[in-house]
Amino acid sequence: MTTTSAKAEIPATMRAAVLHGPERLTLEERPVPTPGPGEVLVRVEAVGTCGSDVHYYRHGRIGDFVVREPLVLGHEAAGTVVACGPGVDPRRTGRRVAIEPGTPCGACGECRAGRYNLCPGMRFLATPPVDGAFCEYLAVHQDFAHDVPDSLSTEDAALLEPLSVAVWACRKARVAPGDRVLITGAGPIGLVAARTARAFGAREVLVTDVVPHRLELARAAGASALDVSRTPLPDAGYTPTVLLECSGVPAVTGEAIRTVGRAGRVVLIGMGGDEIPLPLSRVQNHELELTGTFRYAHTWPTAIALVESGAVRLDSLVSHRYGLAEAEHALTVAAKDATAVKAVIHPQR
């Protein structure tokens, strides 16, 4: 098997932060992968830490996905193509790319219908047993290594992944000019959802949370902000046409649904409990549309365009930066620092 690469620049081994069980993360040497047919080898230069990474680190599982063997975390990644596998245009070498972390089978009914995010054979980075991007090099399918313009920083390119979650949710909610949007939870997804809803034309966006620092970031994103520890949502007098639920807290979800106006749309984004109390009379009497959302499909071109145009800014999300040897700090900083929003790991440091 041959590859096109700048071979002198690619070492035989690389560092990887490997999870061996709850709160057991070690820095190890592993072979640099060889890109297979249709794959590119990416030198990973920035990886955002996600709540799922933190959950795997703390608990060793998320629902049915259990860490049964050593696992490399991280799925919000970007870097530079340094080698091309068979069948890949060698001119891709040297290009900066954002990595879409899920590789579907491409042949099932969901994939053929364009819903590849629902592919039952999806291989998703940092989802057991698939290794992720807390490492120095990563081989990925060429179709899911998206070229990014020079105007995007490497951190911007990595954070196109959470932005894609917001783009997909706004599409599912059909956010359009004139909408009044309610976003519950001012974490990274809630904050990018606020900017995305604005970019989609929403005339008003209200973000709720209880952390003052995050509410300030919501205001900086062009949204109104409500501290629900001081003013309960039902007392705010806000009747949205769209609810983007990002908290994952069942009680918050039920309360927020009760505020949605007639013929409103509700999209559940946050991952919380397996069940929520559903205010069924509100859903029925107001003919609300309610749907879940799972990852994304066909979102990277839109996400890139939103950042390139300046309609969405991602740099304000980054609160902490670490080298690969400090990956454990990146996974625990949110529990120690109230100002933490998004920690980014730079594996080449």
XYZ file of C-alpha atoms in Angstrom:
349
model
C 0.000 0.000 0.000
C 1.426 3.343 -1.015
C 0.749 6.860 0.171
C 1.690 10.295 -1.068
C 3.337 12.270 1.714
C 6.174 14.388 2.921
C 7.655 11.281 4.516
C 10.544 13.008 6.258
C 8.047 15.026 8.300
C 6.057 12.066 9.590
C 7.520 10.152 12.539
C 6.996 6.449 13.106
C 5.286 6.965 16.461
C 3.106 9.599 18.056
C 1.782 10.586 21.447
C -1.811 9.818 22.395
C -3.811 10.493 25.570
C -5.444 7.133 26.316
C -8.348 6.463 28.676
C -8.086 3.125 30.505
C -11.095 3.572 32.765
C -12.838 6.241 34.831
C -10.303 8.992 35.669
C -7.421 6.861 34.352
C -5.782 8.777 31.504
C -2.201 8.135 30.411
C 0.079 9.605 27.744
C 1.374 6.819 25.517
C 3.404 6.242 22.363
C 1.515 4.643 19.490
C 2.347 3.988 15.836
C 1.372 6.762 13.464
C -1.486 5.336 11.368
C -1.060 4.717 7.646
C -3.921 6.170 5.583
C -5.826 3.475 3.737
C -7.682 3.722 0.417
C -9.679 6.945 0.302
C -8.122 8.244 3.512
C -5.883 11.168 4.430
C -3.469 11.404 7.328
C -4.013 14.573 9.344
C -1.506 16.143 11.703
C -3.891 17.098 14.510
C -3.330 20.679 15.628
C -6.409 21.530 17.716
C -9.056 19.439 19.490
C -11.936 20.824 21.504
C -13.061 18.986 24.616
C -16.741 18.081 24.660
C -19.096 17.151 27.467
C -19.103 13.595 26.125
C -15.316 13.417 26.569
C -15.703 14.573 30.170
C -18.466 12.025 30.761
C -16.364 9.142 29.416
C -13.427 10.329 31.523
C -15.481 10.482 34.722
C -17.782 7.499 34.302
C -16.300 5.291 31.584
C -19.588 5.143 29.717
C -22.457 7.087 28.173
C -25.629 5.023 28.097
C -24.958 1.856 26.112
C -21.508 3.024 25.002
C -19.012 1.591 27.485
C -15.215 1.958 27.525
C -14.226 -1.723 27.591
C -10.722 -1.265 26.161
C -8.247 1.631 26.047
C -9.827 4.578 24.209
C -8.490 7.840 22.792
C -11.000 10.638 23.425
C -11.678 13.786 21.384
C -13.844 14.384 18.308
C -13.705 18.165 17.676
C -10.551 18.219 15.576
C -8.677 20.103 12.891
C -5.196 20.032 11.409
C -3.175 19.669 8.224
C -3.148 16.836 5.706
C 0.354 15.348 5.616
C -0.242 12.148 3.616
C -2.777 10.719 1.183
C -3.794 7.105 0.859
C -4.482 5.277 -2.416
C -7.198 6.918 -4.497
C -6.810 10.348 -2.938
C -5.686 13.373 -4.969
C -2.102 13.979 -3.768
C -2.679 17.729 -4.049
C -4.604 17.536 -0.800
C -1.291 17.200 1.037
C -0.610 20.417 2.889
C -4.215 21.551 3.071
C -5.777 22.663 6.347
C -8.880 20.660 7.218
C -11.675 20.381 9.747
C -12.532 16.801 10.598
C -16.139 15.641 10.584
C -15.877 12.888 13.200
C -18.474 10.426 11.931
C -17.862 8.066 9.017
C -21.087 6.339 7.887
C -21.291 3.121 5.903
C -22.669 4.911 2.828
C -24.792 1.924 1.796
C -27.663 1.553 4.284
C -31.136 2.990 3.878
C -30.412 5.974 6.090
C -27.254 6.871 4.190
C -28.997 6.505 0.836
C -31.777 8.793 2.072
C -29.201 11.435 3.019
C -29.653 10.873 6.760
C -26.165 9.545 7.297
C -26.130 10.826 10.888
C -28.604 8.008 11.623
C -26.466 5.310 9.982
C -26.516 2.242 12.275
C -22.978 1.411 11.165
C -21.586 4.862 11.938
C -18.015 4.960 13.199
C -17.719 8.077 15.326
C -14.465 9.332 16.818
C -14.084 8.807 20.579
C -17.174 6.605 20.746
C -16.229 3.095 21.914
C -14.546 1.245 20.361
C -13.401 3.957 17.890
C -10.358 6.001 18.939
C -10.586 9.773 18.788
C -8.323 12.757 18.222
C -6.414 13.330 21.470
C -3.313 12.324 19.528
C -0.798 13.802 17.116
C -1.938 12.103 13.884
C -5.262 10.749 12.688
C -6.300 8.879 9.530
C -9.768 9.878 8.290
C -11.862 9.377 5.164
C -11.118 12.092 2.621
C -14.805 13.054 2.339
C -14.912 13.946 6.019
C -11.765 16.076 6.055
C -13.189 19.416 4.958
C -10.862 22.031 3.481
C -11.035 25.312 5.396
C -10.082 28.796 4.176
C -7.098 30.673 5.548
C -9.433 33.130 7.271
C -10.370 30.427 9.792
C -7.952 29.723 12.623
C -7.167 26.124 13.501
C -9.273 26.478 16.643
C -12.166 27.808 14.539
C -11.806 24.768 12.289
C -11.958 22.383 15.260
C -15.033 24.108 16.671
C -16.948 23.690 13.428
C -18.086 20.438 15.038
C -20.162 22.016 17.845
C -21.253 24.701 15.371
C -22.551 21.909 13.146
C -24.719 20.707 16.037
C -26.257 24.179 16.165
C -26.680 24.409 12.384
C -28.433 21.033 12.317
C -30.711 22.016 15.211
C -31.658 25.330 13.580
C -32.438 23.493 10.357
C -34.590 20.980 12.232
C -36.406 23.881 13.919
C -36.716 25.756 10.615
C -35.448 28.933 12.258
C -36.289 31.803 9.925
C -36.556 35.605 9.909
C -39.081 36.773 12.469
C -38.726 33.835 14.849
C -38.416 34.330 18.585
C -36.025 31.667 19.837
C -35.582 30.356 23.379
C -32.340 28.521 24.180
C -32.153 26.739 27.519
C -28.558 26.312 28.674
C -25.619 28.611 27.930
C -22.969 25.935 27.524
C -20.887 25.774 24.337
C -23.773 24.375 22.261
C -26.262 26.901 23.624
C -23.870 29.767 22.899
C -23.172 28.715 19.313
C -26.894 28.013 18.843
C -27.604 31.611 19.846
C -25.234 32.947 17.212
C -26.533 30.489 14.616
C -30.174 31.351 15.260
C -29.291 35.012 14.768
C -27.486 34.166 11.535
C -30.597 32.253 10.369
C -32.641 35.429 10.836
C -34.257 35.099 14.262
C -35.443 38.533 15.390
C -35.010 37.713 19.059
C -33.030 35.109 20.983
C -33.282 34.532 24.726
C -30.746 32.285 26.485
C -31.356 30.975 30.007
C -28.815 29.716 32.534
C -27.733 30.212 36.158
C -24.030 30.983 35.595
C -23.410 34.751 35.278
C -20.260 34.382 33.172
C -22.041 32.270 30.581
C -24.997 34.636 30.483
C -22.567 37.457 29.703
C -21.219 35.394 26.806
C -24.790 34.921 25.596
C -25.274 38.690 25.575
C -22.014 39.059 23.664
C -23.449 36.622 21.115
C -26.308 39.041 20.432
C -28.899 37.330 22.619
C -30.892 38.435 25.618
C -30.037 36.510 28.771
C -32.138 35.373 31.703
C -30.755 34.173 35.032
C -33.439 31.675 35.979
C -32.079 31.412 39.518
C -33.410 34.957 39.977
C -36.334 35.103 37.560
C -38.056 31.781 36.799
C -38.716 31.289 33.113
C -42.533 31.209 33.490
C -42.333 34.690 35.052
C -40.301 36.165 32.194
C -43.293 36.580 29.884
C -41.391 35.262 26.877
C -43.358 33.251 24.319
C -40.983 31.749 21.752
C -41.846 30.310 18.364
C -38.814 28.009 18.633
C -37.253 26.215 21.602
C -33.733 24.845 21.308
C -33.301 22.799 24.480
C -29.580 22.546 25.258
C -29.500 21.874 29.003
C -30.471 18.204 28.992
C -32.217 18.741 32.343
C -35.683 17.095 32.325
C -37.323 19.676 34.613
C -35.929 22.551 32.543
C -37.165 20.916 29.344
C -40.732 20.515 30.578
C -40.886 24.050 31.912
C -39.533 25.506 28.673
C -41.982 23.568 26.476
C -44.838 25.154 28.427
C -43.741 28.604 27.223
C -43.725 27.807 23.486
C -46.428 29.553 21.471
C -48.968 28.053 19.122
C -47.578 26.018 16.209
C -44.116 26.382 17.733
C -41.196 24.043 17.144
C -39.196 22.290 19.855
C -35.821 20.671 19.214
C -34.211 18.601 21.972
C -30.411 18.886 21.771
C -29.073 18.398 25.307
C -28.350 14.876 26.451
C -29.876 14.279 29.861
C -32.084 11.623 31.370
C -33.645 8.807 29.385
C -37.129 10.180 30.072
C -38.674 13.606 30.585
C -42.083 14.678 31.901
C -43.833 15.926 28.767
C -46.533 18.624 29.102
C -48.740 16.772 26.638
C -51.691 19.143 26.849
C -49.447 22.034 25.773
C -48.057 19.994 22.896
C -51.524 18.970 21.710
C -53.498 22.148 22.347
C -50.842 24.361 20.753
C -49.987 21.887 17.990
C -46.309 21.991 18.878
C -43.790 20.096 16.773
C -41.271 18.254 18.940
C -38.232 16.381 17.687
C -34.918 15.087 18.860
C -31.672 15.808 17.097
C -28.707 13.509 16.724
C -25.395 14.942 15.570
C -25.677 16.398 12.033
C -25.481 15.736 8.316
C -24.274 17.935 5.443
C -23.525 20.850 7.782
C -19.816 21.581 7.341
C -20.123 23.798 4.219
C -22.714 25.958 5.989
C -20.695 26.075 9.211
C -17.563 27.123 7.321
C -19.497 29.831 5.456
C -21.003 31.202 8.679
C -17.585 31.625 10.278
C -15.875 32.881 7.121
C -18.535 35.558 6.649
C -18.288 36.720 10.256
C -21.921 35.823 10.953
C -20.750 33.422 13.673
C -17.672 33.844 15.843
C -16.208 30.885 17.668
C -13.109 32.336 19.326
C -15.027 33.602 22.366
C -15.883 30.003 23.277
C -12.264 29.081 23.996
C -11.524 29.698 27.662
C -8.547 27.364 28.229
C -5.738 25.916 26.109
C -3.520 22.920 26.881
C -0.857 20.712 25.363
C -1.499 16.995 24.869
C 0.333 16.101 28.089
C -2.214 18.268 29.930
C -5.281 16.500 28.521
C -6.436 15.512 31.995
C -6.480 19.183 33.020
C -8.600 19.971 29.956
C -11.137 17.335 31.007
C -11.399 18.533 34.602
C -11.103 22.328 34.342
C -14.865 22.886 34.076
C -15.362 21.372 37.520
C -12.751 23.696 39.023
C -13.175 26.984 37.172
C -16.552 28.681 36.859
C -15.311 30.677 33.862
C -14.513 27.545 31.836
C -16.503 27.194 28.624
C -14.410 25.298 26.077
C -10.957 23.840 26.656
C -8.893 23.212 23.527
C -5.977 20.773 23.331
C -3.091 21.452 20.944
C -1.540 17.989 20.407
C 1.619 19.291 18.752
C 2.618 21.185 21.915
